[in-house]
Amino acid sequence: MSYCINPNCPKPADPLHDTNRICRHCGSQLVLEGRYRALRLLGEGGFAKTYEASDFQSENKVLKVLFLNEKKAVSLFKKEAEILMRLSDPGIPKVETDAYFTYLPKHAHTPLHCLVMEKINGPNLEQWLYSRNYQPLSQPEAINWLKQLTTILHQVHASQFFHRDIKPANIMLRPNGQLVLIDFGSAREVTGTYLAKMGVGQKNTVIASKGYTPPEQDSGHPVPQSDFFALGRTFVHLLTGAPPLDFYDQFTDQLRWHSAAPHITPEFADFIDSLMARLPGHRPPNTEVILQRLAEINRPVSKVAMAKKPNFRFDKLLKDNAKWAAAGVFVIGGTAALGSIYTFTEGTTTPNRPPLSSNTIKSPEPRTLKPTYSPPPITNFNENIGNEKIILTSTLAGHSLDVRSIAISPDSKTLVSGSLDGTVKIWNLQTGKLIRSLNAHSEAQELVASVAISSDGKTLVSGSNSYGGTIKIWNLSTGELLMTLPKQVDGVSVVTISPDSKIIASGSEDMTVKLWDADTGTQLGTLYGHAGQVRAIAFSPDGKLIASSSEDTTIKLWNRNNSELMGTLVGHTGNVHSIAFTPDGQTLASASADNTIKLWNLRTGCTITQRCYATTTLSSHSGTLYSIAFSPDGQILAGGGLAGRVSLWNINSGELLQNLPGHSRWVESVVFSPDGKILASGSGDSTVKIWQMP
């Protein structure tokens, strides 16, 4: 197979490309720089794609292509090439000095930026964990790997760079056991000027990987010790087999993971904790100290007990590492996939929604690890709405992992739930009995991220956020799988259906919204504009507007008929996880990781301006909110989030009406029945709870 990398080529993977030097569909060159030919697409993230490429002068390589000709993105891309050319280590992909070049496809006005690098034969550590059914790493293996990665970082830091995006997906394992640190697109050069800027509070571009990014990086102040935090979080994942956020307790701001790794010594567990200290000054000051501590932990117990541990307090750090201390600042910055670039005007340390991995080749098997969690006591709220209490009537149990999304049919008789266990379940809402379980996603080893029901009640749509995830269209009444839409490399984070049941809209980590014909499955168009993963999509009740929200902290409004961007709603300082229109379509609500709900009055003309601002802000009273929904009369807004309870607000007064405790983990989805009698909530505790409205 030979691949045309022209993004506008109508048939890039034509088998006849193998014998051609020119693409017969778009006229672009298939042989680049006289020596490279793209063979197959390996992956896609943000505005970059990677291909396996043949090299006429050597063995096969990896070709990375940037499709966004934007100044900041190009700068980061060039920086990655510069760093890889400068560094020489078996733990870093090799790049030749002439491996960076630009390529202008036929009829294009702007060039593509290309980087050729060594092809690493082996899995990344996310894939490696999956291949062993998430069996945790042993302590000797962990110490060996930690030494390898620290040695790699030693060279990176000695070259005045730090990585800013260490996580299992960015670490590969060669067949000989050598680890390789990849994706230097977000690495940052450390200079005296840079540290001085950080010292006076100037913000840096925020690049974040959920669960691995340290607090100071979220607020735009990265420094070299930031890599150590991400390294610690990575080893929590490897030592437990579960993502770090599975163990996060927001009420104590601690990662309670030790009980999930009983096979490691307390000393090693404490050392991992020191890497993840909240304040950079409490972490090891440099790679030499990390290697020294690992050597002590590896000694016989009697000697280890006598060894004096370094004090990682900030005052000691100033003495041990005068080079970095000259600026008097030790804060960390993080990184995301190329294209997910944005700068906060305010920092937030609120954790993100427990992530679905889009980097793994296959979806995870069900896990039983659960963090210890007890919802806090509920105080300062009205006990009921209009003196009539909302009652928990039933709990639907049957999923083995998080219930990520729920939907209720137009006749209020059927509830559908989608879960990280890969199944879609259909329930009788009146009796609470399971009607059927749809397993096509799980059989394809996909996670289910989102479900939606058409307004005519005939069609169910489900989307998977797994690597290469799909959208599936079902007959709701029979459970028959009608259609599977083409696989998407970055998976699907959200799906929704237009009010007239004709269009399916989907959002993904590639920062786009895609529109599909619900009857034929034909892709109708793609909406570009976000600079982060699309988290939520909603059609206005009249179907004329499409709203989308993103990790870039904005909401965008689009004209459904011509896909024109109508407006951008700005004001949140964290990921916007959920959006909802009022039934009259005049107000849009948005819920964010910045602990607020914002209400946007769409009658003020903001839909025809470029930047609009919220008219009302509600404090969530429960931290990050993952899902919101309006009651059918538009008077009540329900929200569920990290605190594990459902909150309800009076929209007219902004008053918090009631908090509904009951779930033992975060609430990921809330929805009202169309008749207004039922409120349903889906949770990370694997259940759906049914609440009777007064």
XYZ file of C-alpha atoms in Angstrom:
694
model
C 0.000 0.000 0.000
C 1.171 3.544 -0.763
C -0.554 6.520 0.822
C -1.150 10.052 -0.514
C -0.692 12.542 2.346
C -2.561 15.375 0.611
C -5.362 16.115 3.130
C -7.711 17.001 0.253
C -7.090 13.845 -1.757
C -10.424 12.057 -2.409
C -8.821 8.595 -2.283
C -5.512 8.670 -0.371
C -5.255 4.879 0.095
C -5.627 3.732 -3.514
C -3.780 0.351 -3.979
C -2.612 1.536 -7.408
C -0.402 4.118 -5.685
C 2.176 1.374 -5.148
C 3.499 1.638 -8.713
C 2.996 5.391 -9.200
C 5.043 8.431 -8.249
C 2.093 10.799 -8.752
C -1.344 10.379 -7.162
C -3.843 9.747 -9.944
C -6.660 11.332 -7.896
C -5.153 14.683 -6.897
C -1.877 14.912 -8.798
C 0.320 15.219 -5.694
C 3.751 13.633 -5.356
C 3.744 10.234 -3.643
C 7.531 10.131 -3.230
C 8.707 12.819 -0.825
C 12.175 14.351 -0.912
C 13.085 11.733 -3.506
C 13.266 8.959 -0.870
C 10.187 8.627 1.367
C 6.866 7.005 0.498
C 4.003 6.875 3.031
C 2.796 3.282 3.381
C -0.017 3.351 5.920
C -1.643 5.603 8.478
C -0.479 4.804 12.018
C -2.383 7.382 14.014
C -3.961 10.802 14.142
C -4.178 13.355 16.946
C -4.981 17.047 16.886
C -3.735 18.462 13.582
C -0.974 15.892 12.989
C -0.959 12.417 11.443
C 1.727 9.751 11.577
C 2.439 7.245 8.829
C 4.753 4.320 8.399
C 7.006 5.290 5.502
C 9.497 3.422 3.357
C 12.932 4.966 2.974
C 14.730 4.123 -0.264
C 18.067 4.625 1.533
C 17.346 2.767 4.782
C 14.777 0.811 6.818
C 11.191 1.954 7.299
C 10.587 5.153 9.256
C 7.779 7.076 10.908
C 6.573 10.119 8.968
C 4.831 12.763 11.066
C 2.848 15.390 9.118
C 1.424 18.642 10.496
C -1.759 19.712 8.713
C -2.223 23.029 10.532
C -0.171 25.900 9.132
C -0.608 28.015 12.261
C 2.333 29.838 13.810
C 2.235 28.244 17.281
C 1.622 24.726 15.973
C 4.443 25.030 13.423
C 6.770 26.376 16.129
C 6.088 23.362 18.365
C 6.526 20.999 15.428
C 9.886 22.510 14.494
C 10.932 22.409 18.144
C 10.306 18.657 18.242
C 12.553 18.190 15.210
C 15.265 20.370 16.750
C 15.231 18.473 20.045
C 15.333 15.017 18.456
C 18.186 16.035 16.163
C 20.152 17.341 19.132
C 19.670 14.381 21.479
C 21.350 11.015 21.032
C 20.169 8.181 23.272
C 18.666 4.692 22.710
C 15.701 5.934 24.758
C 14.917 8.734 22.275
C 13.823 8.226 18.623
C 16.646 8.901 16.169
C 16.197 11.751 13.706
C 18.633 12.633 10.927
C 19.690 16.245 10.413
C 17.808 16.494 7.100
C 14.659 14.753 8.340
C 12.571 17.952 8.620
C 11.095 19.315 5.389
C 7.996 20.937 3.920
C 5.810 19.473 1.185
C 3.322 21.353 -1.020
C 0.505 19.156 -2.358
C -0.920 19.806 -5.789
C -3.157 22.920 -5.927
C -2.457 23.699 -2.251
C -1.580 27.209 -1.098
C 0.208 26.344 2.137
C 2.828 23.629 2.704
C 2.646 20.639 5.015
C 5.407 20.347 7.605
C 6.970 16.866 7.744
C 9.319 15.091 10.150
C 10.868 11.659 9.553
C 12.057 9.714 12.577
C 13.084 6.241 13.650
C 10.292 3.671 13.730
C 10.154 2.039 17.168
C 9.157 -1.616 16.891
C 7.069 -2.271 19.959
C 3.959 -1.157 21.860
C 3.488 1.928 23.959
C 2.913 1.228 27.648
C -0.863 1.681 27.416
C -0.937 -1.052 24.784
C 1.530 -3.123 26.813
C -0.722 -2.955 29.889
C -3.702 -4.059 27.840
C -1.760 -6.973 26.336
C -1.217 -8.374 29.852
C -4.807 -7.757 30.955
C -3.736 -4.821 33.170
C -1.578 -6.972 35.423
C 0.446 -4.504 37.532
C 4.171 -4.071 37.106
C 6.333 -5.729 39.783
C 8.575 -3.604 41.985
C 11.864 -4.833 40.449
C 10.483 -4.163 36.953
C 9.217 -0.754 38.057
C 12.589 0.236 39.529
C 14.347 -0.864 36.340
C 11.950 1.136 34.145
C 12.057 4.154 36.422
C 15.855 4.135 36.195
C 15.656 3.948 32.401
C 13.247 6.847 32.128
C 15.166 8.952 34.642
C 18.356 8.362 32.666
C 16.572 9.512 29.502
C 15.248 12.589 31.322
C 18.740 13.283 32.639
C 19.946 13.841 29.078
C 16.843 15.835 28.156
C 17.192 18.123 31.185
C 20.968 18.417 30.721
C 20.238 19.737 27.233
C 18.121 22.487 28.835
C 14.759 20.958 27.844
C 11.917 19.327 29.725
C 9.319 17.053 28.139
C 5.965 18.207 29.623
C 3.890 15.206 28.454
C 5.121 12.024 30.126
C 2.408 9.348 30.236
C 2.134 5.656 29.296
C 1.022 6.439 25.738
C 4.220 8.447 25.165
C 6.567 5.667 26.302
C 7.348 2.766 23.954
C 8.976 -0.585 24.674
C 11.556 -2.002 22.263
C 11.800 -5.822 21.889
C 15.097 -5.749 23.835
C 13.412 -4.165 26.867
C 14.661 -0.600 26.253
C 12.082 2.110 26.932
C 11.802 5.004 24.481
C 10.315 8.393 25.335
C 8.410 9.821 22.364
C 6.361 12.905 21.372
C 8.676 15.827 22.038
C 6.321 18.221 20.236
C 5.559 20.034 23.493
C 9.016 19.995 25.076
C 10.127 23.355 26.458
C 13.571 24.922 26.456
C 14.732 26.140 29.863
C 16.599 29.436 29.906
C 17.275 32.025 32.568
C 14.758 34.316 30.870
C 12.110 31.621 30.901
C 12.558 30.857 34.605
C 12.521 34.550 35.413
C 9.209 34.943 33.573
C 7.758 32.034 35.529
C 9.011 33.643 38.730
C 7.005 36.821 38.137
C 3.851 34.915 37.271
C 3.765 35.060 33.486
C 1.741 32.268 31.946
C 2.906 29.733 29.424
C 0.919 27.820 26.813
C -1.108 25.221 28.705
C -0.577 21.671 27.470
C -2.277 19.066 29.609
C -2.762 15.304 29.719
C -5.553 14.390 32.094
C -4.401 12.583 35.204
C -0.682 13.134 34.563
C -0.361 16.925 34.540
C 0.754 18.671 37.774
C -1.304 21.529 39.231
C 1.127 24.289 38.316
C 1.157 23.123 34.712
C -2.621 23.514 34.529
C -2.158 27.182 35.395
C 0.502 27.723 32.733
C 3.717 27.721 34.804
C 5.789 24.695 33.724
C 9.316 23.929 34.971
C 11.647 20.892 34.759
C 10.381 19.238 37.972
C 6.991 18.976 36.252
C 8.311 15.912 34.445
C 8.790 14.179 37.802
C 5.103 14.601 38.741
C 4.018 13.055 35.425
C 6.590 10.291 35.911
C 5.107 9.466 39.325
C 1.559 9.404 37.966
C 2.715 7.140 35.125
C 4.089 4.622 37.623
C 0.885 4.709 39.658
C -0.812 3.546 36.456
C 1.812 0.844 35.832
C 1.906 -0.387 39.447
C -1.891 -0.618 39.814
C -3.079 -1.277 36.264
C -5.566 1.593 36.609
C -5.449 5.284 35.531
C -4.353 7.716 38.278
C -7.703 9.533 38.406
C -9.349 6.300 39.558
C -7.692 6.965 42.918
C -8.190 10.733 43.202
C -10.124 12.042 46.220
C -11.072 15.639 45.499
C -12.051 16.376 49.075
C -8.579 15.623 50.440
C -6.757 16.385 47.153
C -4.901 13.096 47.501
C -4.228 10.087 45.324
C -5.208 7.049 47.433
C -3.518 4.311 45.435
C -1.330 2.349 47.894
C -3.945 -0.299 48.675
C -4.202 -1.102 44.943
C -0.467 -1.949 44.853
C 0.096 -4.233 47.880
C 3.046 -5.904 46.138
C 5.369 -2.908 46.530
C 7.186 -1.800 49.686
C 5.991 1.223 51.669
C 9.330 2.922 51.004
C 8.922 2.652 47.229
C 5.304 3.803 47.445
C 6.362 6.839 49.500
C 9.044 7.635 46.946
C 6.486 7.583 44.120
C 4.389 9.958 46.243
C 7.376 12.298 46.579
C 7.581 12.497 42.784
C 3.930 13.595 42.762
C 4.143 16.166 45.560
C 1.708 18.995 44.931
C 4.411 21.667 45.283
C 7.371 21.355 42.899
C 9.753 22.261 45.710
C 8.740 19.103 47.572
C 9.703 16.873 44.654
C 13.234 15.602 43.973
C 15.292 18.525 42.662
C 16.924 16.689 39.778
C 17.439 13.350 38.064
C 20.588 12.567 40.052
C 18.631 12.554 43.310
C 15.995 10.239 41.802
C 18.663 7.754 40.711
C 20.304 7.950 44.143
C 17.025 7.190 45.923
C 16.286 4.280 43.581
C 19.702 2.807 44.360
C 18.931 3.066 48.094
C 15.533 1.397 47.684
C 17.164 -1.447 45.762
C 19.658 -2.197 48.547
C 19.046 -4.901 51.171
C 16.399 -3.818 53.665
C 18.847 -3.427 56.549
C 20.936 -0.937 54.597
C 17.948 0.892 53.249
C 16.623 1.396 56.732
C 19.860 3.132 57.717
C 20.108 5.272 54.609
C 19.229 8.900 55.154
C 16.591 10.120 52.748
C 17.045 13.527 51.123
C 14.814 16.304 52.350
C 12.806 17.567 49.399
C 11.624 20.763 51.055
C 12.034 23.941 49.030
C 14.803 25.340 51.245
C 16.887 22.192 50.647
C 16.063 22.335 46.951
C 17.636 25.772 46.669
C 20.928 24.363 47.946
C 20.883 21.152 45.925
C 19.938 22.712 42.615
C 21.235 26.242 42.390
C 20.952 26.237 38.612
C 17.149 26.105 38.649
C 16.806 28.015 41.918
C 18.390 31.140 40.477
C 14.948 32.243 39.374
C 13.351 31.238 42.676
C 10.562 29.275 41.045
C 9.736 25.590 40.716
C 6.491 25.069 38.866
C 5.567 22.660 36.106
C 3.929 22.913 32.707
C 2.172 20.147 30.836
C 1.554 19.068 27.288
C -1.197 17.716 25.079
C -1.418 16.295 21.591
C -0.361 18.715 18.892
C -3.317 20.903 18.043
C -4.776 20.913 21.568
C -3.078 24.224 22.330
C -4.677 26.973 24.409
C -3.695 29.560 26.999
C -5.689 30.013 30.190
C -6.389 33.502 31.446
C -7.001 31.883 34.815
C -5.621 28.617 36.134
C -7.735 25.849 37.569
C -6.670 22.820 39.523
C -10.013 21.060 39.274
C -9.449 17.539 37.928
C -10.876 16.589 34.578
C -13.512 13.976 33.922
C -12.114 10.459 34.303
C -10.664 9.982 30.837
C -11.355 7.577 28.052
C -8.049 6.679 26.437
C -7.953 7.381 22.721
C -4.374 6.245 22.417
C -4.824 2.544 23.075
C -5.204 0.077 20.266
C -7.857 -1.910 22.125
C -10.285 -1.060 24.890
C -9.610 -2.197 28.440
C -11.178 -5.192 30.062
C -13.491 -4.431 33.006
C -11.589 -3.429 36.121
C -12.754 -3.826 39.711
C -10.426 -1.270 41.300
C -12.429 1.508 42.914
C -11.097 4.435 44.952
C -12.317 4.834 48.485
C -14.945 7.552 48.323
C -17.628 8.898 50.634
C -19.734 11.881 49.549
C -19.453 14.816 51.960
C -22.385 15.783 54.151
C -24.948 17.894 52.296
C -25.480 21.321 53.819
C -26.953 24.708 52.929
C -29.669 23.669 50.473
C -33.432 23.449 50.355
C -34.593 19.992 51.318
C -37.286 19.897 48.653
C -38.785 21.666 45.688
C -42.061 23.314 46.553
C -42.093 21.289 49.788
C -42.337 18.077 47.785
C -39.327 15.817 47.916
C -37.656 14.144 44.982
C -37.562 10.422 45.753
C -35.056 7.777 44.661
C -37.305 5.041 43.317
C -34.891 2.493 41.837
C -31.303 1.673 40.939
C -30.499 -0.016 37.637
C -27.491 -2.304 38.110
C -25.951 -4.425 35.382
C -22.960 -2.574 33.990
C -19.498 -3.536 35.233
C -17.851 -0.140 34.644
C -18.754 3.559 34.530
C -22.117 4.491 33.026
C -20.882 7.283 30.784
C -24.139 8.270 29.046
C -27.911 7.797 29.350
C -30.918 8.749 27.211
C -34.712 8.434 27.592
C -37.139 7.757 24.739
C -39.733 10.386 23.684
C -42.572 8.337 25.212
C -40.732 8.256 28.579
C -40.971 4.456 28.696
C -37.441 3.378 27.774
C -34.009 4.276 29.118
C -30.738 3.512 27.342
C -27.343 3.442 29.077
C -23.851 3.311 27.568
C -20.862 2.168 29.607
C -17.113 1.810 29.607
C -17.716 -1.944 29.799
C -18.503 -1.710 26.078
C -22.216 -2.488 26.323
C -25.366 -0.527 25.584
C -28.286 -1.567 27.773
C -31.976 -0.899 27.134
C -34.236 -0.718 30.213
C -37.961 -0.526 30.866
C -38.099 2.785 32.711
C -41.386 1.984 34.430
C -40.371 -1.402 35.847
C -36.598 -0.999 35.995
C -36.128 -4.320 34.186
C -33.420 -4.878 31.584
C -34.956 -5.384 28.134
C -31.761 -6.255 26.248
C -28.024 -5.690 26.152
C -26.310 -4.653 22.893
C -22.768 -6.022 22.690
C -21.440 -5.020 19.272
C -19.107 -2.410 20.782
C -17.747 -4.783 23.430
C -17.215 -7.526 20.857
C -15.086 -5.037 18.904
C -13.299 -4.202 22.182
C -14.669 -0.642 22.206
C -15.776 1.551 25.095
C -19.165 3.283 24.834
C -18.845 7.017 25.438
C -22.235 8.352 24.356
C -25.787 7.306 23.451
C -28.695 9.240 21.918
C -32.293 8.473 20.896
C -34.019 10.086 17.910
C -37.058 12.310 18.479
C -39.303 9.826 16.650
C -38.242 7.103 19.099
C -37.180 4.703 16.358
C -33.396 5.027 16.327
C -30.642 4.610 18.891
C -27.131 5.889 18.199
C -24.031 4.961 20.200
C -20.454 6.186 19.909
C -17.153 4.733 21.082
C -14.176 6.781 22.245
C -11.744 3.893 21.852
C -8.845 4.077 19.419
C -10.460 3.560 16.032
C -13.898 3.828 17.635
C -17.150 3.668 15.697
C -20.664 5.098 15.639
C -23.366 2.450 15.557
C -27.009 2.974 14.576
C -29.641 0.636 16.044
C -33.359 -0.043 15.826
C -34.429 0.917 19.339
C -37.464 -1.368 19.523
C -35.729 -4.535 18.261
C -32.071 -3.923 19.124
C -31.067 -4.693 15.518
C -27.765 -3.141 14.437
C -28.663 -1.164 11.313
C -25.365 0.451 10.426
C -21.790 1.069 11.578
C -20.201 4.325 10.444
C -16.513 4.383 9.426
C -13.928 4.014 12.188
C -12.425 7.213 13.528
C -8.808 7.081 14.686
C -9.428 9.369 17.656
C -12.740 7.762 18.556
C -16.046 9.477 19.325
C -16.557 11.314 22.608
C -20.181 12.395 22.025
C -23.101 11.738 19.665
C -26.462 13.495 19.346
C -29.371 13.541 16.877
C -31.135 16.544 15.345
C -34.756 17.248 16.380
C -36.000 16.132 12.950
C -34.047 12.828 13.324
C -32.230 13.431 10.015
C -28.694 14.302 11.162
C -26.292 12.697 13.607
C -23.590 14.963 15.024
C -20.446 13.522 16.612
C -17.467 15.062 18.373
C -14.036 13.609 19.041
C -10.510 14.209 20.251
C -9.527 15.418 16.778
C -11.229 18.712 17.793
C -13.921 18.502 15.108
C -17.684 18.015 14.890
C -18.771 15.666 12.117
C -22.281 15.589 10.623
C -23.783 12.361 9.242
C -26.957 11.482 7.348
C -28.944 9.368 9.819
C -30.574 7.301 7.063
C -27.585 6.527 4.844
C -24.595 7.048 7.158
C -23.023 9.422 4.622
C -20.740 12.064 6.119
C -22.265 15.456 5.333
C -19.535 17.738 6.626
C -16.950 18.562 9.277
C -16.957 21.629 11.539
C -13.468 22.959 12.301
C -12.676 25.590 14.909
C -12.063 24.094 18.334
C -8.549 23.822 19.769
C -9.270 20.917 22.114
C -11.302 17.701 22.333
C -15.011 18.222 21.671
C -16.819 17.215 24.864
C -20.495 17.965 24.127
C -22.841 18.760 21.229
C -26.452 19.973 21.311
C -28.977 20.946 18.646
C -31.267 23.890 19.368
C -34.926 22.798 19.731
C -35.773 24.207 16.271
C -32.781 22.377 14.803
C -31.262 25.500 13.231
C -28.243 25.806 15.524
C -25.576 23.332 16.628
C -23.665 24.094 19.829
C -20.395 22.350 20.659
C -18.174 22.618 23.727
C -14.547 21.689 24.148
C -11.496 21.301 26.322
C -10.379 24.640 24.842
C -12.832 26.245 27.379
C -15.182 27.634 24.698
C -18.614 26.894 23.246
C -19.135 27.400 19.532
C -22.428 27.984 17.718
C -22.839 26.746 14.147
C -25.464 27.191 11.449
C -26.801 23.709 10.851
C -27.668 24.348 7.190
C -24.354 25.759 5.927
C -21.958 24.786 8.761
C -20.991 28.447 9.234
C -19.495 29.395 12.614
C -21.998 31.863 14.096
C -20.338 32.700 17.403
C -17.905 31.707 20.135
C -18.944 31.820 23.791
C -15.999 32.580 26.076
C -15.770 32.883 29.842
C -15.049 29.437 31.264
C -11.536 28.697 32.521
C -11.768 24.907 32.437
C -12.959 22.112 30.149
C -16.600 22.581 29.149
C -18.027 19.115 29.716
C -21.728 19.621 28.984
C -24.147 22.017 27.272
C -27.953 22.156 27.051
C -30.584 24.390 25.411
C -33.733 25.459 27.232
C -36.883 24.053 25.589
C -37.634 27.460 24.045
C -34.129 27.644 22.569
C -33.489 31.104 23.984
C -30.893 30.117 26.591
C -27.875 27.830 26.510
C -26.356 26.417 29.700
C -22.775 25.151 29.979
C -21.038 23.208 32.769
C -17.303 23.259 33.273
C -14.342 21.961 35.221
C -14.001 25.503 36.587
C -16.857 24.602 39.025
C -19.425 26.888 37.387
C -22.509 26.725 35.219
C -22.953 29.627 32.817
C -26.198 30.700 31.188
C -26.023 32.384 27.789
C -28.937 34.521 26.550
C -29.102 33.777 22.830
C -31.675 36.546 22.246
C -29.069 39.270 22.737
C -27.593 38.722 19.282
C -24.473 36.899 20.397
C -25.125 34.210 17.814
C -24.106 36.600 15.060
C -21.023 37.996 16.793
C -17.571 36.488 17.131
C -17.204 36.564 20.919
C -20.052 36.468 23.419
C -20.207 36.439 27.217
C -22.453 34.768 29.780
C -25.305 36.650 31.404
C -25.484 34.480 34.543
C -23.018 32.270 36.415
C -24.116 29.617 38.916
C -21.683 28.111 41.406
C -21.879 24.359 41.099
C -21.491 23.734 44.865
C -20.030 20.344 43.969
C -16.858 20.872 41.959
C -16.531 19.778 38.359
C -19.828 19.099 36.583
C -19.874 16.481 33.825
C -23.503 16.679 32.716
C -26.445 19.100 32.837
C -30.050 18.890 31.626
C -33.128 21.166 31.645
C -36.519 19.979 32.836
C -39.167 19.924 30.062
C -40.695 23.176 31.358
C -37.276 24.862 31.353
C -37.560 25.950 34.993
C -35.075 23.531 36.599
C -31.512 22.706 35.679
C -30.040 19.420 36.917
C -26.309 18.774 37.073
C -24.099 15.858 38.070
C -20.377 15.778 38.644
C -17.328 14.763 40.589
C -18.961 15.054 44.019
C -21.200 12.056 43.290
C -24.547 13.789 43.695
C -27.162 15.459 41.495
C -27.883 19.150 42.103
C -30.927 21.119 40.968
C -31.216 24.868 40.429
C -34.097 27.271 39.840
C -33.136 28.942 36.569
C -35.075 32.141 37.197
C -33.598 32.844 40.637
C -30.312 30.933 40.415
C -31.201 29.287 43.745
C -29.856 25.821 44.537
C -33.028 23.848 45.200
C -31.827 20.416 46.195
C -28.881 18.032 46.259
C -29.537 14.331 45.688
C -26.939 12.038 47.280
C -26.949 8.377 46.395
C -24.139 7.554 44.004
C -20.823 6.372 45.463
C -18.733 7.828 42.611
C -18.943 10.746 40.202
C -22.146 11.379 38.221
C -21.405 11.341 34.507
C -24.834 11.816 32.920
C -28.211 13.292 33.899
C -31.420 13.446 31.880
C -35.104 14.297 32.462
C -37.854 12.183 30.936
C -39.858 14.122 28.314
C -42.982 13.967 30.518
C -41.034 15.596 33.366
C -41.847 12.863 35.878
C -38.419 11.198 36.043
C -34.837 12.351 36.507
C -32.175 9.722 35.766
C -28.469 9.799 36.604
C -25.590 7.575 35.440
C -22.416 7.212 37.465
C -18.892 5.924 37.756
C -20.290 3.492 40.332
C -21.680 1.498 37.337
C -25.328 2.211 38.148
C -28.234 4.318 36.898
C -30.490 5.853 39.539
C -34.109 6.788 38.894
C -35.548 9.778 40.777
C -39.284 10.547 40.940
C -39.928 14.263 40.400
C -42.633 15.924 42.540
